[in-house]
Amino acid sequence: MSIIVLGIESSCDDTSAAVIRDGVLLSNVIASQDVHAEYGGVVPELASRAHQQNIVPVVDTALKRAGIDKHDLSAIAFTRGPGLLGSLHVGTSFAKGLSLGLRVPIVDVNHLHGHVLSHFIRREESDPVPEYPFLCLLVSGGNSQIILVRNYNDMEILGRTIDDAAGEAFDKCAKVMGLPYPGGPHIDRLAAEGDASRFKFAKPHIPGLDYSFSGLKTSFLYTLRDNLKLDPAFIDNNRADLAASLQRTIIEILMDKLDKAVKQTGVKTIAIGGGVSANSGVRNAVEQYCVRRGLTPFIPPRVFTTDNAAMVAIAGYYKYLDRQFCRYDSVPYARTSI
């Protein structure tokens, strides 16, 4: 008998639902929220209200595209955290209600686990997946981590950011350059047109495998401040070079720690995940690094790098196989380690 899992993701500003049957993806629907663009960042109250409007049609569409009747579901997986509490409450409450109505179990998923396990989303039975153990470079708007993955439920953080994450550095620097939110994709686009060696920004000297991006952000802001005093049009005239130099520096910081983690662990498979793994420079850097080192890279399709329910569904699928169900009195959480 097939195992069919509905995944629900509502941790931030995207409402998503996906259906997986026996580990193979049947549908993945995402409704984004454009309302936040004018504020330069996600407004939590607006996000939770938009989730309330979107969740029913998104789930309905996911089931229809998958060709699955809701009564055929084996379980419902949902993101319990970390994320925005108001947004998480919408997905959590909906999952509990649907579970009670259908009399099927619910499975709670750690959002970060979902990003790591996105590499196990298969569109076809023959799609390759990583072999354990592997290293995952998880880079997003709120997290920069190097994770040793021994199994789907056995993950160890080897290094993490001690302040800003890589995605925050991209978005905050993009904002002061006058770029729309989210700034990361605009930096990526401009970087392809600029001279990455034009500007030099500070790099952190943090011991071990931990990351820091606050110093880079400050160095970037000082560069703008000092040059704008001499040329008010400095940003307009140098936007592509600034973007390219910023992106190069962030990638160098990420790859330096990843290289140290590879040498310490001896792991032969490298995966990346999270929103920043959609960045062209990051993807190319990891792929080229693996080629030079004789390692196996796993770089997810861009649709699975941002918040999506397919990663929630696959994480929930593995927990379902182990009968790790969630209690109905479980509540969402805003922060957690992996």
Coordinates of C-alpha atoms in Angstrom, one line a residue:
M1 CA 0.0 0.0 0.0
S2 CA 1.4 3.4 -1.0
I3 CA 2.4 6.0 1.6
I4 CA 1.0 9.4 0.7
V5 CA 2.1 12.4 2.6
L6 CA 0.8 16.0 2.4
G7 CA 3.4 18.6 3.4
I8 CA 2.5 22.1 4.6
E9 CA 5.1 24.9 4.9
S10 CA 4.2 28.3 6.4
S11 CA 7.3 29.3 8.4
C12 CA 7.8 32.8 6.8
D13 CA 6.2 34.5 3.8
D14 CA 5.5 31.6 1.4
T15 CA 2.5 29.3 1.8
S16 CA 3.3 25.9 0.2
A17 CA 1.7 22.5 0.0
A18 CA 3.2 19.4 -1.6
V19 CA 2.2 15.7 -2.0
I20 CA 4.7 12.8 -2.0
R21 CA 3.9 9.2 -2.7
D22 CA 6.4 6.6 -1.6
G23 CA 9.1 9.3 -1.6
V24 CA 8.3 10.6 -5.1
L25 CA 7.0 14.1 -5.6
L26 CA 3.6 14.4 -7.2
S27 CA 3.0 18.2 -6.7
N28 CA 4.6 21.2 -5.1
V29 CA 2.5 24.5 -5.0
I30 CA 3.9 27.8 -3.6
A31 CA 2.0 31.0 -3.1
S32 CA 4.4 33.9 -2.5
Q33 CA 3.5 37.2 -0.8
D34 CA 4.3 40.3 -2.7
V35 CA 2.9 42.6 0.0
H36 CA 6.3 42.7 1.9
A37 CA 8.3 44.2 -1.0
E38 CA 7.3 47.8 -0.2
Y39 CA 8.5 47.4 3.4
G40 CA 11.9 46.1 2.5
G41 CA 11.4 42.9 4.6
V42 CA 8.8 40.5 5.9
V43 CA 6.1 42.0 8.1
P44 CA 5.0 39.2 10.5
E45 CA 1.4 40.2 10.9
L46 CA 0.9 40.6 7.2
A47 CA 2.5 37.3 6.6
S48 CA 0.2 35.4 9.0
R49 CA -2.9 37.0 7.5
A50 CA -1.8 36.1 4.0
H51 CA -1.2 32.5 5.1
Q52 CA -4.8 32.4 6.3
Q53 CA -6.0 33.5 2.9
N54 CA -3.7 31.2 0.9
I55 CA -3.6 27.9 2.8
V56 CA -6.9 26.4 1.7
P57 CA -6.6 27.1 -2.0
V58 CA -2.9 26.1 -2.0
V59 CA -3.6 22.7 -0.3
D60 CA -6.5 22.1 -2.6
T61 CA -4.4 22.8 -5.7
A62 CA -1.6 20.6 -4.5
L63 CA -4.0 17.6 -4.1
K64 CA -5.6 18.2 -7.4
R65 CA -2.3 18.5 -9.3
A66 CA -1.2 15.3 -7.6
G67 CA -4.4 13.5 -8.6
I68 CA -4.9 12.5 -4.9
D69 CA -8.1 12.6 -2.9
K70 CA -7.7 13.9 0.6
H71 CA -9.1 10.6 2.0
D72 CA -6.1 8.7 0.5
L73 CA -3.6 10.6 2.6
S74 CA -1.5 8.5 5.0
A75 CA -0.2 11.5 7.0
I76 CA 0.1 15.3 7.1
A77 CA 3.5 16.8 7.7
F78 CA 3.9 20.4 8.7
T79 CA 6.6 22.9 9.6
R80 CA 6.5 23.3 13.4
G81 CA 9.6 25.7 13.5
P82 CA 11.7 27.6 13.4
G83 CA 10.0 30.6 11.9
L84 CA 7.5 33.4 12.5
L85 CA 5.2 32.2 15.2
G86 CA 2.1 33.8 13.7
S87 CA 2.8 32.1 10.3
L88 CA 3.6 28.8 11.9
H89 CA 0.4 28.8 13.9
V90 CA -1.6 29.0 10.6
G91 CA 0.1 25.9 9.2
T92 CA 0.1 24.0 12.5
S93 CA -3.6 24.6 13.2
F94 CA -4.6 23.7 9.6
A95 CA -2.6 20.5 9.7
K96 CA -4.2 19.5 13.1
G97 CA -7.7 20.2 11.9
L98 CA -7.3 18.3 8.7
S99 CA -5.7 15.4 10.5
L100 CA -8.6 15.2 13.0
G101 CA -11.1 15.4 10.1
L102 CA -9.4 12.7 8.1
R103 CA -8.3 10.6 11.1
V104 CA -4.7 10.4 9.9
P105 CA -1.5 11.2 11.9
I106 CA 0.4 14.4 11.8
V107 CA 4.2 14.7 11.6
D108 CA 6.0 17.8 12.8
V109 CA 9.1 18.9 10.8
N110 CA 12.0 21.1 11.7
H111 CA 12.3 23.7 8.9
L112 CA 16.1 23.3 8.8
H113 CA 15.9 19.5 8.6
G114 CA 13.7 20.1 5.6
H115 CA 16.3 22.2 3.8
V116 CA 18.9 19.5 4.5
L117 CA 16.7 16.7 3.3
S118 CA 15.6 18.5 0.1
H119 CA 18.2 16.4 -1.7
F120 CA 16.0 13.4 -1.1
I121 CA 13.1 14.8 -3.1
R122 CA 12.7 12.6 -6.1
R123 CA 10.7 13.4 -9.2
E124 CA 11.5 10.0 -10.6
E125 CA 12.3 6.7 -8.8
S126 CA 15.7 6.7 -10.4
D127 CA 16.8 10.2 -9.2
P128 CA 20.1 10.0 -7.2
V129 CA 20.2 11.0 -3.6
P130 CA 23.1 11.5 -1.2
E131 CA 24.7 8.6 0.7
Y132 CA 25.3 9.0 4.4
P133 CA 27.3 10.6 5.8
F134 CA 27.5 13.9 4.0
L135 CA 28.2 17.5 4.7
C136 CA 25.5 20.1 4.1
L137 CA 26.3 23.8 3.7
L138 CA 23.0 25.3 4.8
V139 CA 22.8 29.0 3.9
S140 CA 19.7 31.1 4.1
G141 CA 18.4 34.4 5.3
G142 CA 18.6 33.4 8.9
N143 CA 21.0 30.5 9.0
S144 CA 24.6 29.8 7.9
Q145 CA 25.6 26.3 9.1
I146 CA 27.8 23.4 8.2
I147 CA 26.1 20.2 9.2
L148 CA 27.4 16.6 9.3
V149 CA 24.4 14.5 8.2
R150 CA 24.8 10.9 9.4
N151 CA 21.1 10.0 8.8
Y152 CA 17.8 11.8 8.3
N153 CA 17.4 12.0 12.1
D154 CA 21.1 12.3 13.1
M155 CA 22.6 15.7 12.2
E156 CA 25.4 17.5 14.0
I157 CA 26.1 21.2 13.5
L158 CA 29.9 21.6 13.1
G159 CA 29.8 25.4 12.5
R160 CA 27.2 28.2 12.5
T161 CA 27.0 32.0 12.2
I162 CA 27.7 33.9 15.4
D163 CA 25.8 37.0 14.1
D164 CA 24.4 37.7 10.7
A165 CA 23.8 34.9 8.2
A166 CA 24.9 35.0 4.6
G167 CA 21.4 35.8 3.3
E168 CA 21.1 38.7 5.7
A169 CA 24.4 40.1 4.4
F170 CA 23.1 39.9 0.9
D171 CA 19.8 41.5 1.7
K172 CA 21.0 44.2 4.0
C173 CA 23.8 45.3 1.6
A174 CA 21.3 45.2 -1.3
K175 CA 18.9 47.4 0.6
V176 CA 21.5 50.2 1.1
M177 CA 22.3 50.0 -2.6
G178 CA 18.7 50.7 -3.4
L179 CA 17.8 47.3 -4.6
P180 CA 14.3 45.8 -4.1
Y181 CA 13.6 43.1 -1.5
P182 CA 14.6 40.4 -1.4
G183 CA 18.0 41.7 -2.4
G184 CA 19.9 38.4 -2.9
P185 CA 18.6 37.6 -6.4
H186 CA 19.4 41.2 -7.5
I187 CA 22.9 40.9 -6.2
D188 CA 23.3 37.6 -8.1
R189 CA 22.1 39.2 -11.3
L190 CA 24.3 42.3 -11.1
A191 CA 27.3 40.2 -10.0
A192 CA 27.4 38.6 -13.5
E193 CA 27.9 42.0 -15.0
G194 CA 30.5 43.4 -12.6
D195 CA 34.2 43.2 -11.7
A196 CA 34.6 41.0 -8.6
S197 CA 38.1 42.2 -7.9
R198 CA 37.2 45.9 -7.9
F199 CA 36.5 46.3 -4.2
K200 CA 38.0 44.6 -1.1
F201 CA 35.9 44.0 1.9
A202 CA 36.8 42.7 5.4
K203 CA 36.8 39.0 6.1
P204 CA 36.3 37.6 9.6
H205 CA 38.9 35.6 11.5
I206 CA 36.7 33.3 13.6
P207 CA 38.2 30.2 15.1
G208 CA 36.9 26.8 14.2
L209 CA 34.1 26.3 11.7
D210 CA 31.8 29.2 12.9
Y211 CA 30.8 32.0 10.5
S212 CA 30.5 35.7 10.9
F213 CA 29.2 38.2 8.4
S214 CA 28.6 41.4 10.5
G215 CA 32.1 42.6 9.9
L216 CA 31.7 42.2 6.1
K217 CA 28.4 44.1 6.2
T218 CA 30.1 46.9 8.2
S219 CA 33.0 47.1 5.8
F220 CA 30.6 47.3 2.9
L221 CA 28.7 50.2 4.5
Y222 CA 31.9 52.1 5.3
T223 CA 33.0 51.7 1.6
L224 CA 29.7 53.2 0.5
R225 CA 29.9 56.0 3.1
D226 CA 33.5 57.1 2.3
N227 CA 32.9 57.0 -1.5
L228 CA 29.5 58.8 -1.4
K229 CA 31.2 61.8 0.3
L230 CA 33.4 62.1 -2.9
D231 CA 30.8 61.1 -5.4
P232 CA 27.0 61.2 -4.7
A233 CA 26.4 59.0 -7.7
F234 CA 28.9 56.4 -6.5
I235 CA 26.4 53.6 -6.0
D236 CA 24.6 54.2 -9.3
N237 CA 28.0 54.2 -11.2
N238 CA 29.4 51.1 -9.4
R239 CA 26.4 48.9 -8.5
A240 CA 27.5 45.9 -10.6
D241 CA 31.1 46.0 -9.3
L242 CA 29.9 46.4 -5.7
A243 CA 27.5 43.4 -6.1
A244 CA 30.2 41.2 -7.7
S245 CA 32.8 42.1 -5.0
L246 CA 30.3 41.5 -2.3
Q247 CA 29.2 38.1 -3.7
R248 CA 32.8 37.0 -4.2
T249 CA 33.7 37.8 -0.6
I250 CA 30.7 36.0 0.9
I251 CA 31.5 32.9 -1.2
E252 CA 35.1 33.0 -0.1
I253 CA 34.0 33.1 3.5
L254 CA 31.6 30.2 3.0
M255 CA 34.0 28.0 1.1
D256 CA 37.0 28.6 3.5
K257 CA 35.0 27.0 6.4
L258 CA 33.5 24.3 4.2
D259 CA 37.0 23.3 3.1
K260 CA 38.1 23.1 6.7
A261 CA 35.1 20.9 7.5
V262 CA 35.9 18.5 4.6
K263 CA 39.5 18.1 5.9
Q264 CA 38.4 17.5 9.4
T265 CA 35.7 14.9 8.6
G266 CA 37.0 13.2 5.5
V267 CA 33.4 13.2 4.1
K268 CA 33.3 12.7 0.3
T269 CA 29.8 14.1 -0.4
I270 CA 28.9 17.8 -0.2
A271 CA 25.4 19.2 -0.4
I272 CA 24.1 22.7 -0.2
G273 CA 20.6 24.0 0.9
G274 CA 18.6 27.0 1.9
G275 CA 17.7 30.2 -0.1
V276 CA 21.3 31.3 -0.7
S277 CA 22.0 28.0 -2.4
A278 CA 20.1 29.4 -5.3
N279 CA 22.9 32.0 -5.8
S280 CA 24.7 31.2 -9.1
G281 CA 28.1 32.0 -7.6
V282 CA 27.6 29.8 -4.6
R283 CA 26.4 26.9 -6.8
N284 CA 29.4 27.2 -9.1
A285 CA 31.9 27.5 -6.3
V286 CA 30.7 24.3 -4.6
E287 CA 30.6 22.4 -7.9
Q288 CA 34.1 23.5 -8.9
Y289 CA 35.4 22.8 -5.4
C290 CA 34.0 19.2 -5.5
V291 CA 35.5 18.7 -8.9
R292 CA 39.0 19.8 -7.7
R293 CA 38.8 17.6 -4.6
G294 CA 37.2 14.6 -6.2
L295 CA 34.0 14.9 -4.1
T296 CA 30.4 14.3 -5.1
P297 CA 28.3 17.5 -5.1
F298 CA 24.5 17.6 -4.6
I299 CA 23.1 21.0 -5.7
P300 CA 19.3 21.2 -5.5
P301 CA 17.0 22.6 -8.2
R302 CA 16.3 26.2 -7.4
V303 CA 12.7 25.5 -6.7
F304 CA 13.8 23.4 -3.7
T305 CA 16.2 26.0 -2.3
T306 CA 13.6 28.5 -1.1
D307 CA 10.9 27.6 1.5
N308 CA 8.7 24.9 0.0
A309 CA 6.5 22.1 1.1
A310 CA 8.2 19.4 -0.9
M311 CA 11.1 19.4 1.6
V312 CA 8.6 19.2 4.5
A313 CA 6.8 16.3 2.9
I314 CA 10.0 14.3 2.3
A315 CA 11.2 14.9 5.9
G316 CA 7.7 13.9 7.1
Y317 CA 7.8 10.8 5.0
Y318 CA 10.9 9.5 6.7
K319 CA 9.5 10.3 10.1
Y320 CA 6.3 8.5 9.2
L321 CA 8.3 5.4 8.3
D322 CA 9.6 5.4 11.8
R323 CA 6.2 6.1 13.3
Q324 CA 7.4 9.4 14.7
F325 CA 4.0 11.1 15.0
C326 CA 3.2 14.5 16.6
R327 CA 1.0 15.1 19.6
Y328 CA -2.0 17.4 19.1
D329 CA -0.9 19.6 22.0
S330 CA 2.4 20.4 20.4
V331 CA 2.9 24.1 19.7
P332 CA 5.1 25.9 17.1
Y333 CA 8.5 27.2 18.1
A334 CA 10.3 30.3 16.8
R335 CA 13.9 29.2 17.3
T336 CA 15.8 26.0 17.5
S337 CA 19.1 24.3 16.7
I338 CA 19.2 21.6 14.0

